[in-house]
Coordinates of C-alpha atoms in Angstrom, one line a residue:
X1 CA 0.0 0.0 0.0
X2 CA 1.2 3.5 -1.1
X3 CA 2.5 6.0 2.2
X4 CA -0.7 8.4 2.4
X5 CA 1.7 11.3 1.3
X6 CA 2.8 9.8 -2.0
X7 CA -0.9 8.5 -2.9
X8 CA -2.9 11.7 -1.3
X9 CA -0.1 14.2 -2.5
X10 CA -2.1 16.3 -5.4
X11 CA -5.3 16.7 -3.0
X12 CA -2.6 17.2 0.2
X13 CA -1.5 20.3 -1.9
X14 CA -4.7 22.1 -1.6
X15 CA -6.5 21.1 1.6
X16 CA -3.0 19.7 3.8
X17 CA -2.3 17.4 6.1
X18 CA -5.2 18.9 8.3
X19 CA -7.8 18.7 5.9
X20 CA -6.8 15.3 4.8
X21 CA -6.5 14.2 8.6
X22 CA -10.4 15.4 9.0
X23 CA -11.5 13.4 6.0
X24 CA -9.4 10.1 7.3
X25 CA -11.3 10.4 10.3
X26 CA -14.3 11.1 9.0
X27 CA -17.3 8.5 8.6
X28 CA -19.9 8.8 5.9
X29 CA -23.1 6.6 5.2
X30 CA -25.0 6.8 1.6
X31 CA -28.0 6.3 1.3
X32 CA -28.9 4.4 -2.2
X33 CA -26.1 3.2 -4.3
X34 CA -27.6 4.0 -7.7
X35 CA -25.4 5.8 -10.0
X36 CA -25.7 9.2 -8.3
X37 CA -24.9 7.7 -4.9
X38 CA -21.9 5.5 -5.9
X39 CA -20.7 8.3 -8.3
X40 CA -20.4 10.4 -5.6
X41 CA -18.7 8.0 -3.1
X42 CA -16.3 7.3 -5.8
X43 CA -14.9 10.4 -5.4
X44 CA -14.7 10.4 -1.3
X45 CA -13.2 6.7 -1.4
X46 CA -10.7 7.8 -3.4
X47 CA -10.2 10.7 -1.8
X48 CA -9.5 8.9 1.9
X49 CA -12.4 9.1 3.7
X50 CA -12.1 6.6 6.9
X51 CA -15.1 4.9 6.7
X52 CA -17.9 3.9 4.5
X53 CA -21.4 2.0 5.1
X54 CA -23.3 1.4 2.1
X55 CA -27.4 1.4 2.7
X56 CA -29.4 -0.3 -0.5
X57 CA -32.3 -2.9 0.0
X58 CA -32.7 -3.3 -4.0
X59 CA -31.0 -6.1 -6.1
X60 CA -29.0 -5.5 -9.1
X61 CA -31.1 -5.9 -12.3
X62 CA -30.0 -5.7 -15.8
X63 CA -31.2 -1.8 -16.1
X64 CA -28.1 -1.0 -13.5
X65 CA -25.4 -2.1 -16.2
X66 CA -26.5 0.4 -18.1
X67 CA -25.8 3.6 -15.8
X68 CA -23.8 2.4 -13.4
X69 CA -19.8 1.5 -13.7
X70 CA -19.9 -0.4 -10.3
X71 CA -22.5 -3.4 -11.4
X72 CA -21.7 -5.8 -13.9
X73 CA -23.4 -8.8 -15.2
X74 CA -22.2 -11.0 -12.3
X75 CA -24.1 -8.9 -10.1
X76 CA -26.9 -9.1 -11.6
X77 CA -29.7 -10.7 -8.9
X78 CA -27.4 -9.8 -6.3
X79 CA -27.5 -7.0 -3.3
X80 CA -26.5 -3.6 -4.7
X81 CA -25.5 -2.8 -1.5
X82 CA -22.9 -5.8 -1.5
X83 CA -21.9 -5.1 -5.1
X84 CA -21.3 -1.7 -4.8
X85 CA -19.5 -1.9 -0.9
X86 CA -16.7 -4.1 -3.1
X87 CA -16.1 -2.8 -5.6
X88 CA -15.4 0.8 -4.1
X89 CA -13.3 -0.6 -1.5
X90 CA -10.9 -2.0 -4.3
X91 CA -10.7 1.6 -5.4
X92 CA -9.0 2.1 -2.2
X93 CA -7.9 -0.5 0.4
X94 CA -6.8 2.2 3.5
X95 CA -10.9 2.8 3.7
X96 CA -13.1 0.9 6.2
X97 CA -16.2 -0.5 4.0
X98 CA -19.6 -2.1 5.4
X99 CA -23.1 -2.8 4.0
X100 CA -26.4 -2.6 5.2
X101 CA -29.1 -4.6 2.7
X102 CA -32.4 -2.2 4.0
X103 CA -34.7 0.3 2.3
X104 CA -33.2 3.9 3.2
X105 CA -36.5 4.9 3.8
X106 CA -37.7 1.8 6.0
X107 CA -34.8 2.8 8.1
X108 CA -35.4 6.3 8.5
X109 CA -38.7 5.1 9.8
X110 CA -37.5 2.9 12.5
X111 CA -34.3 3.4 13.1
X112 CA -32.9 6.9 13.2
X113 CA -31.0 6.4 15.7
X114 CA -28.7 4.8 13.2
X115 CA -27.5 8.0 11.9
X116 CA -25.6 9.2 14.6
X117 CA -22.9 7.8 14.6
X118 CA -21.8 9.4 11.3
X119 CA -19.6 12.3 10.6
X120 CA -21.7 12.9 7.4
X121 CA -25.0 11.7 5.6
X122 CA -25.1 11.7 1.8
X123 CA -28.6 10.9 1.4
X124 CA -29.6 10.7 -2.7
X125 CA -32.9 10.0 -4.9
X126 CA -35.0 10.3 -1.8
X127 CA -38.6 11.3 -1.8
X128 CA -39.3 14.7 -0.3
X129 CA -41.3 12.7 2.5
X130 CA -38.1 11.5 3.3
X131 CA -35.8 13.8 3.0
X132 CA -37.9 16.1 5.8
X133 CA -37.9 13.0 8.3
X134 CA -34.0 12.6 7.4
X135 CA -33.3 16.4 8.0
X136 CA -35.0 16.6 11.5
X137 CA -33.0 13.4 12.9
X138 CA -29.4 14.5 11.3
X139 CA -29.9 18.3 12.9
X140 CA -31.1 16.5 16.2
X141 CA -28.1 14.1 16.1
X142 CA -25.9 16.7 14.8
X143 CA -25.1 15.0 11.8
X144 CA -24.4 16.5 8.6
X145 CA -26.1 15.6 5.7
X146 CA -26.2 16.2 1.8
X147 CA -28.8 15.3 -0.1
X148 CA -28.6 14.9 -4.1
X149 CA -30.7 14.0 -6.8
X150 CA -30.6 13.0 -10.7
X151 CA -33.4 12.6 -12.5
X152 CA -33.4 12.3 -16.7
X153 CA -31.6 15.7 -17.2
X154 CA -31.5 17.5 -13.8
X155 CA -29.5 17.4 -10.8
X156 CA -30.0 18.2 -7.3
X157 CA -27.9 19.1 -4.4
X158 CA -28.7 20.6 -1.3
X159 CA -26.5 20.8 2.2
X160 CA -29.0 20.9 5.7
X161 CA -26.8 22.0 8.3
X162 CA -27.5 23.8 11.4
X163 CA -24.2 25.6 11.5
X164 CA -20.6 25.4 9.3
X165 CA -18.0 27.5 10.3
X166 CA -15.0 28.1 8.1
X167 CA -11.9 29.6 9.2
X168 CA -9.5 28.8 5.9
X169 CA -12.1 29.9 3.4
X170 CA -9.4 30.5 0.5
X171 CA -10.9 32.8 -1.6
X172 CA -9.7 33.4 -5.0
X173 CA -9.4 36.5 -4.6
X174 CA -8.6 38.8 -1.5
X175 CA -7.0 41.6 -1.2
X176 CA -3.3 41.4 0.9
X177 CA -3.2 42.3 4.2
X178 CA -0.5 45.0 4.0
X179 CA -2.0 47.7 6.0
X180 CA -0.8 50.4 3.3
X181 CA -3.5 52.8 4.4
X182 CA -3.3 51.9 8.3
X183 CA 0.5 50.8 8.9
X184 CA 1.9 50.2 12.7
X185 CA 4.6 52.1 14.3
X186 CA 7.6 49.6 13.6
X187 CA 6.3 49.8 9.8
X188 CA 6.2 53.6 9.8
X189 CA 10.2 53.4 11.6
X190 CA 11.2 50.8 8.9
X191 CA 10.2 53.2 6.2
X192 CA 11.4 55.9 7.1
X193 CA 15.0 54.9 7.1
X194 CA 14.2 54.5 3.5
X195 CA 15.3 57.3 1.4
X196 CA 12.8 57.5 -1.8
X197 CA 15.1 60.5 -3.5
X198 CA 18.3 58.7 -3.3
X199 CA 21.0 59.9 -5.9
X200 CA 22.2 56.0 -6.7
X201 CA 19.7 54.3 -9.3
X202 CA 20.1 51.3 -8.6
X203 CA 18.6 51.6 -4.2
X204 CA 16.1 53.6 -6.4
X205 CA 14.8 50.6 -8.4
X206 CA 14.9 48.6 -6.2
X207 CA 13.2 50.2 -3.0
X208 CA 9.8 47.8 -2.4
X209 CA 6.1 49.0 -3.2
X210 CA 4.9 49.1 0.2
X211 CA 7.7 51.3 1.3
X212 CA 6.9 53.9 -1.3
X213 CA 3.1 53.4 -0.8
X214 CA 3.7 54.1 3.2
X215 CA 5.9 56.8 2.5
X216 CA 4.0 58.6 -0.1
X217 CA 0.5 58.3 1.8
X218 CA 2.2 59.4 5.1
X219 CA 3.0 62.7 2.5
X220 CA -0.1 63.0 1.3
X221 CA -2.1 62.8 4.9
X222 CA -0.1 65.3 6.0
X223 CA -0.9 67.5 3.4
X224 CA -5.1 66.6 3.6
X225 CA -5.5 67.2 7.5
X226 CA -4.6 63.3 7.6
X227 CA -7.0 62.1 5.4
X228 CA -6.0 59.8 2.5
X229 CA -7.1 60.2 -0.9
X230 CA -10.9 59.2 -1.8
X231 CA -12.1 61.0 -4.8
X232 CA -11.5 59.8 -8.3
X233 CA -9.5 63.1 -8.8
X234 CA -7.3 62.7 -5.8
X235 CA -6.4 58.8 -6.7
X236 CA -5.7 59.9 -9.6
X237 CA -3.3 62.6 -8.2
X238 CA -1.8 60.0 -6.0
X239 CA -1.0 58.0 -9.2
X240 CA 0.5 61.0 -10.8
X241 CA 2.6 61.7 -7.9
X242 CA 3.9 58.6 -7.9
X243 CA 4.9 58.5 -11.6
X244 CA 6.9 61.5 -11.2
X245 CA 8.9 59.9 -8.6
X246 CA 10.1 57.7 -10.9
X247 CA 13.9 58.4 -12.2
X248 CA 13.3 56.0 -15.3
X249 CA 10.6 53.9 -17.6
X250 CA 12.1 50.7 -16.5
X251 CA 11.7 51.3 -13.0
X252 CA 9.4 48.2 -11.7
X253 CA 8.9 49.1 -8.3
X254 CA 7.3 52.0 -9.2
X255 CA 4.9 50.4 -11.6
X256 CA 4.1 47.9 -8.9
X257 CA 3.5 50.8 -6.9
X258 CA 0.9 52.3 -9.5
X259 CA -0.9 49.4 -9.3
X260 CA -1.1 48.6 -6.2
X261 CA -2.1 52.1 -5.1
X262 CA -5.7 51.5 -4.6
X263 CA -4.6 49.5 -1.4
X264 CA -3.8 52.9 0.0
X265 CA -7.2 54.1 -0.7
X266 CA -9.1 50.9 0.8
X267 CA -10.9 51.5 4.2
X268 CA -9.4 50.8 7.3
X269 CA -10.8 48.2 10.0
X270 CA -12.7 45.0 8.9
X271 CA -15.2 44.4 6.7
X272 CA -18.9 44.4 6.8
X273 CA -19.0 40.2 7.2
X274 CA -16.6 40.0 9.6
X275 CA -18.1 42.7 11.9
X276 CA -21.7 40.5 11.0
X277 CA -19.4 37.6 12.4
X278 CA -18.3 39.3 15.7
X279 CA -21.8 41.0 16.7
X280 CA -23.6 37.0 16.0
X281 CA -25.7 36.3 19.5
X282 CA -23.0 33.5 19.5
X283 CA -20.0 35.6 20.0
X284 CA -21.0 35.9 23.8
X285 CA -19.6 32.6 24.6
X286 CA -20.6 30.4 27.8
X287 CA -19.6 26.5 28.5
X288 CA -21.4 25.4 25.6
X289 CA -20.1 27.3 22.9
X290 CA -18.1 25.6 20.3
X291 CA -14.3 26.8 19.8
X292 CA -14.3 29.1 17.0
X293 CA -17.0 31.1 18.7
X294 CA -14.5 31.2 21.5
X295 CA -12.1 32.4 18.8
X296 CA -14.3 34.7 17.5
X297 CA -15.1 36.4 20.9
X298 CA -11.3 36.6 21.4
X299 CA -10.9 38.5 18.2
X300 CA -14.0 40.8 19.2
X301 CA -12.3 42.0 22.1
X302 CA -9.0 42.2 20.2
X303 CA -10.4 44.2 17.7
X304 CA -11.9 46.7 20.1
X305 CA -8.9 47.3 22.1
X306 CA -5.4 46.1 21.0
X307 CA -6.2 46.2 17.1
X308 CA -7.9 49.8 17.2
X309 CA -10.9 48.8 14.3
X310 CA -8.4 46.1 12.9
X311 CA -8.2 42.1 12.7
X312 CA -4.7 40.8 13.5
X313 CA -2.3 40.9 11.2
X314 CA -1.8 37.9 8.7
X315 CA 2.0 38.3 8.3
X316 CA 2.9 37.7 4.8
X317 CA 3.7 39.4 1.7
X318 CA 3.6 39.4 -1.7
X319 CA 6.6 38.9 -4.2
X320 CA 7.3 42.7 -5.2
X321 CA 10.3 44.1 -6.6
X322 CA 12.8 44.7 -4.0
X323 CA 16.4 44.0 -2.7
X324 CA 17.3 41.0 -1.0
X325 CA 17.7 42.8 2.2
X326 CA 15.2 45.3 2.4
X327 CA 12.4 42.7 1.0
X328 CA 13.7 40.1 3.8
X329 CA 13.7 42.7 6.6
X330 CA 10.2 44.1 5.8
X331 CA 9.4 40.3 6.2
X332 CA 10.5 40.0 9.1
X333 CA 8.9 43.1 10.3
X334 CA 5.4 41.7 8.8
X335 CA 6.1 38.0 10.8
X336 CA 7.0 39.9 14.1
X337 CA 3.4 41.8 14.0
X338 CA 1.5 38.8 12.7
X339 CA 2.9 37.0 16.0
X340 CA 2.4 40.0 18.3
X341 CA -0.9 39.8 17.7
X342 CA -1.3 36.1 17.6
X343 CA 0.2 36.3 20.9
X344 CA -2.6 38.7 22.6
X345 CA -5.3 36.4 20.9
X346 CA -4.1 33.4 22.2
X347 CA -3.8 34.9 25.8
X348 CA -7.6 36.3 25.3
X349 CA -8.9 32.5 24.1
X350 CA -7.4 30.8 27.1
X351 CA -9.0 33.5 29.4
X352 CA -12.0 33.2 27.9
X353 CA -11.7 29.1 28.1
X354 CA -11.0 29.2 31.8
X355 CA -13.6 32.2 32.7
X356 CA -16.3 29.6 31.0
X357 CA -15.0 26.6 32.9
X358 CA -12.9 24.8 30.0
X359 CA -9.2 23.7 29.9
X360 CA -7.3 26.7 29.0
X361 CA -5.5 24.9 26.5
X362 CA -8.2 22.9 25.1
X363 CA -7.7 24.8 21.9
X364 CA -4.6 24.0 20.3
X365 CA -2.0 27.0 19.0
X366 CA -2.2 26.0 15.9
X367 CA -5.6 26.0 15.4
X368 CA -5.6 29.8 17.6
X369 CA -2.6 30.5 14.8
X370 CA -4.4 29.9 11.8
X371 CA -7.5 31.3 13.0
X372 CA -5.1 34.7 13.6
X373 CA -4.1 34.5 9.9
X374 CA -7.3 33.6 8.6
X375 CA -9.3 36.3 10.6
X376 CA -10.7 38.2 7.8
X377 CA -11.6 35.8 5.9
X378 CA -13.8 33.4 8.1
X379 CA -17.1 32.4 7.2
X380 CA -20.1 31.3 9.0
X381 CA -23.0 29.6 6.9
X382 CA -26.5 28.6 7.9
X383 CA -29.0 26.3 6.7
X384 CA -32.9 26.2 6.8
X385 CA -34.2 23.1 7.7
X386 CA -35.6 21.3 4.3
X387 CA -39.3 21.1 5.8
X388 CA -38.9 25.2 6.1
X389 CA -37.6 25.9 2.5
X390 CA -40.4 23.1 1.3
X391 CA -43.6 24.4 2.9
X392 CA -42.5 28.2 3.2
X393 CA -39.5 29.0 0.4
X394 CA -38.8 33.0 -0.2
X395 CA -42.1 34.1 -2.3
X396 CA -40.6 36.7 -3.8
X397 CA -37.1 34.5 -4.6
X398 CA -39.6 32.2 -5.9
X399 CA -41.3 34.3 -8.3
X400 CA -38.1 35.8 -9.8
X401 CA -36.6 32.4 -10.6
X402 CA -39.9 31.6 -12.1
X403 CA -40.1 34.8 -14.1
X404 CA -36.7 35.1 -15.3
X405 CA -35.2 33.6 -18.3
X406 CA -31.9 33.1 -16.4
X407 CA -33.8 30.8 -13.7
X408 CA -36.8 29.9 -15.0
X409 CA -35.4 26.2 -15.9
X410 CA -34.0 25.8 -12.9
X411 CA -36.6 27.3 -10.8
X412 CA -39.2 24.5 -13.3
X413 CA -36.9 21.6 -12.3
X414 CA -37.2 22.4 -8.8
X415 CA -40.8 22.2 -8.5
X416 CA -40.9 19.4 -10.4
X417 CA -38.8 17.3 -8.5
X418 CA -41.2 18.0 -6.3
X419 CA -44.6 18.1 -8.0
X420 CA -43.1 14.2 -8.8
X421 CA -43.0 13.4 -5.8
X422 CA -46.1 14.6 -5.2
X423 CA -47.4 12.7 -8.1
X424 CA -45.8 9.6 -7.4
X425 CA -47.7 9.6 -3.8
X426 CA -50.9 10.5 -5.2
X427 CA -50.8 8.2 -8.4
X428 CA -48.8 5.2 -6.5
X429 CA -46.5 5.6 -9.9
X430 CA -43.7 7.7 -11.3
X431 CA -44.4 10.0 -13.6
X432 CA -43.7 8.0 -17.2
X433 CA -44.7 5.3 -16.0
X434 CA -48.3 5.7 -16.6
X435 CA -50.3 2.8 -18.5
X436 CA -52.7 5.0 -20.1
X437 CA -52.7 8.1 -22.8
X438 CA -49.6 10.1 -22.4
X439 CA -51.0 13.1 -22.8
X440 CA -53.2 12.6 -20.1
X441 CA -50.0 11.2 -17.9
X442 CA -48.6 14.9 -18.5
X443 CA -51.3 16.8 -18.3
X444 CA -51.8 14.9 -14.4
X445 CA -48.2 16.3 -14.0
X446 CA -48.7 19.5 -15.0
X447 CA -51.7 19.8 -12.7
X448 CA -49.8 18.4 -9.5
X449 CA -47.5 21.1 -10.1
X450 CA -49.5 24.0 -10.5
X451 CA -51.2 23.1 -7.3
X452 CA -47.9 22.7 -5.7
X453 CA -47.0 26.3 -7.1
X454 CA -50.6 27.4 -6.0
X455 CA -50.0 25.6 -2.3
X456 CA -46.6 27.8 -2.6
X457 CA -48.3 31.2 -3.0
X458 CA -47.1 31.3 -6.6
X459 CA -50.6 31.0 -8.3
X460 CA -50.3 32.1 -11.8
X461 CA -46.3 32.0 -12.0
X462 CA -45.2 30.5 -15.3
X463 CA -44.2 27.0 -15.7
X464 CA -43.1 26.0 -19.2
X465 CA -44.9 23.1 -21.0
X466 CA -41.8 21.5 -22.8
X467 CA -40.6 21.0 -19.4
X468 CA -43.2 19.4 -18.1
X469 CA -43.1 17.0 -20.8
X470 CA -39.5 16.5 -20.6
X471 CA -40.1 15.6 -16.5
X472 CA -42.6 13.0 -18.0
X473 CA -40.1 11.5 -20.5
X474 CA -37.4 11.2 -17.7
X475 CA -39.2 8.8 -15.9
X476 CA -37.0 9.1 -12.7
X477 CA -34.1 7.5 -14.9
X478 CA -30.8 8.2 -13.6
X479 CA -28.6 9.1 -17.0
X480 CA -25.3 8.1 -15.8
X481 CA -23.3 11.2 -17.4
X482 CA -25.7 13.3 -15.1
X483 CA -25.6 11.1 -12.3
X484 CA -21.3 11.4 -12.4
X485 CA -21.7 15.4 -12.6
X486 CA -23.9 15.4 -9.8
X487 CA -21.8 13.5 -7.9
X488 CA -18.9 15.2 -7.9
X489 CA -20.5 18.1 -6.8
X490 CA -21.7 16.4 -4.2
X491 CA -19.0 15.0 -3.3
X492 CA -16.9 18.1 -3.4
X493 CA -19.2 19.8 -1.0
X494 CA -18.6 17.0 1.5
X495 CA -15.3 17.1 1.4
X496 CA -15.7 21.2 2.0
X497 CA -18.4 20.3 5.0
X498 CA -15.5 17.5 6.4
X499 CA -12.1 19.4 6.2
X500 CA -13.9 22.9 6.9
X501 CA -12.2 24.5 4.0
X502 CA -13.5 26.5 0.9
X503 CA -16.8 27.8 1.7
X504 CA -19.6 25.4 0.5
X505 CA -22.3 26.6 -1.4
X506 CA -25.6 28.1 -0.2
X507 CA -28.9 27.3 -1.2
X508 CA -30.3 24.8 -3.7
X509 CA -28.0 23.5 -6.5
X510 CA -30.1 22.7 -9.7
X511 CA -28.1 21.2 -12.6
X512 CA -30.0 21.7 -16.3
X513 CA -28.3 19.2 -18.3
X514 CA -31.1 20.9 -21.3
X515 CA -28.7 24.3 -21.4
X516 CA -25.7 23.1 -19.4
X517 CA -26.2 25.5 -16.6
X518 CA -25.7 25.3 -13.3
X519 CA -27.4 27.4 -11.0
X520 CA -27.7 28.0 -7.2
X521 CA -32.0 28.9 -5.7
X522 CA -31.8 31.1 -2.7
X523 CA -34.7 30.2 -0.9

């Protein structure tokens, strides 16, 4: 067997050895292992999860070979369950692999306590009945669960969590915490031992950006009772300014500093989500709050006082032009403020730990450290239970999907799903499945869905005929080239929900495999 770091060493580079710890430690149950389900625990097999346990009650038949790459004709008669359980856990021998031959649903029924002991449900091609009863025991047990869904040419996915807190978010883009329009004292010191008119061309060139951005908006508050620039004309002033510093056209650092000039004009103090973060009814910790709200209380008070407006510093910096020992002593002066303040949070957290009767060091330092460096960039996301979005969605969200020509085939699939459902309880059949005329098949569709839209509050809202027979023609078939898409988003949501990295979406992910869109439902 291949050391974990060799065979997990692609994935290690973007999550690390945390990340990949959390998912070997993790333990995750699937519901149905038609191709949506198995497609999706594929991925997480292969991607090291620590345990699996496979719940099917149906038998292989000859339908499965067709849409599913973990079934073949040996199977056929035998427990998908079984079938599937092996065949995975040749993909990858490190993870633990069981089976449970029962109807997801019959469980769900008498046994929920079975899902606690789970890290993570991946429930998939459940009835909406179903998926409410699921939801309710999962948030009791505090379980997380994913549910997803293909059907002909649509996908589902949707997370129900009560809480998921991020701290390493890693956004694609965020702007560098350089504190250009805010710097420290030791900062300020460093720069001004810097000379920006020196006679010898080459310190000239080679005298970093955020020295000359320091230097030159230090100038230019002093000249604007303090205040930086913040019109269009002033930036533009500033940019001027700092062109005619320049002693030559080849002159990088100055061109670096052009660019980078609108971190100068950037507000000071945190941003509007992380001040959301810090005033959450959860920031005022007790003994039952979780750790990161203990974090985040730390950082309140850290922000208030020590910081003045201000997260603590992350404590790196870009590659800028620069000599050696300038660029490696502003590094260093970054590093020593980055720990400075890591230093005051971490003596905040273990007061706040022993004030509300924990261990003081019940949180390690280098969860405290990354939580430092992550600081503006933590996330907190929040899920409405299923049975809320199902009997009470947004109206007015609603309407707009259904109105718009950018949602309204998503918005159509997503009360179809449902309206199938609804006609599969009412008719005791799928939808396709019907014996009789097909247009009266549709037309029974069509009506369960406009009374589901009418039960919504969305009484006249359009819904598009075409789509309704295309629902119909589906026939609850799972399409396997839909069924893989679908689950690898799924599965690359779990794998956000399980190493608490990368933010995971919001909302209700509907896949239209008719335009190739996919599209999130906020409601």
């Amino acid at each position: 067997m291949a050391e974990p770091k060799v065979k997990y060493d692609r994935q290690l580079r973007i999550w690390g050895e945390q990340g990949q710890a959390a998912l070997e430690k993790s333990s995750i149950c699937l519901l149905n292992c038609g191709p949506t389900g198995s497609e999706t625990l594929k991925n997480l097999v292969l991607g090291g999860v620590g345990s699996i346990t496979v719940v099917d009650g149906s038998k292989v038949e000859v339908g499965d070979l067709g849409n599913n790459f973990m079934v073949d004709e040996s199977s056929v008669g035998q427990s998908k369950a079984k079938t599937v359980c092996a065949f995975l856990q040749e993909l990858n021998d490190a993870v633990k692999a069981k089976f449970i031959e029962e109807c997801p649903e019959a469980l769900i029924e008498t046994n929920p306590s079975f899902f606690s002991q789970f890290t993570l449900v991946v429930a998939t091609q459940l009835a909406e009945d179903s998926m409410i009863k699921l939801d309710r025991i999962c948030r009791e047990a505090n379980v997380m669960l994913l549910f997803a869904r293909s059907y002909g040419l649509a996908g589902f996915v949707r997370i129900s969590v009560k809480e998921h807190v991020v701290i390493e978010s890693k956004p694609d883009h965020f702007l560098d915490d350089l504190r250009l329009n805010n710097p420290w004292p030791e900062l300020k010191s460093f720069a001004e031992t810097i000379e920006l008119n020196a006679a010898d061309p080459v310190a000239h060139k080679h005298t970093p950006y955020v020295v000359i951005l320091v230097k030159m908006a230090e100038e230019w508050a002093k000249a604007h009772d303090g205040n930086l620039p913040s019109t269009r004309d002033e930036k533009k002033e500033f940019k001027e300014l700092l062109k005619a510093k320049m002693m030559s056209m080849d002159e990088d650092n100055y061109k670096e500093a052009v660019d980078a000039s609108f971190k100068v004009f950037a507000p000071r103090g945190i941003n509007a989500e992380l001040q959301q973060i810090i005033n959450d009814g959860c920031a005022e910790v007790d003994s039952s709050s979780s750790d990161f709200w203990v974090m985040v209380a730390a950082l309140k008070d850290f922000i208030v006082h020590e910081g003045a407006g201000e997260a603590p510093l992350e404590g790196s910096i870009p590659d800028m032009t620069s000599s050696t020992e300038i660029y490696v002593n502003l590094q260093k002066i970054y590093q020593a403020k980055a720990e400075a303040d890591f230093l005051v949070i971490e003596e905040k957290v273990r007061n706040i730990l022993k004030k509300t009767g924990k261990d003081p060091h019940s949180i390690p330092k280098s969860v405290i450290k990354s939580f430092c460096k992550n600081a503006r960039k933590l996330k907190v996301c929040r899920y409405r239970l299923v049975e809320d979005e199902f009997s009470n969605p947004s109206l007015s969200e609603l309407q707009r999907y259904l109105s718009s020509p950018d949602y309204s085939f998503a918005a159509g699939f997503y009360i179809l799903l449902r309206a199938a459902d609804r006609f599969a309880a009412n008719y005791k059949v799928i939808p396709g499945h019907f014996e009789g005329e097909i247009d009266e098949d549709i037309a029974r569709l069509k009506s369960t869905a406009v009374a589901l839209l009418n039960d919504l509050g969305c009484s006249g809202s359009p819904l598009n005929d075409d789509l309704v027979s295309e629902m119909w023609r589906y026939a609850a078939s799972e399409l396997h080239t839909v069924a893989a898409f679908v689950g690898g988003v799924a599965s690359q949501e779990v794998i956000k929900l399980i190493t608490k990295q990368f933010v995971p979406m919001s909302g209700t992910f509907i896949f239209n495999g008719i335009d190739h869109k996919s599209q999130l439902l906020s409601l």
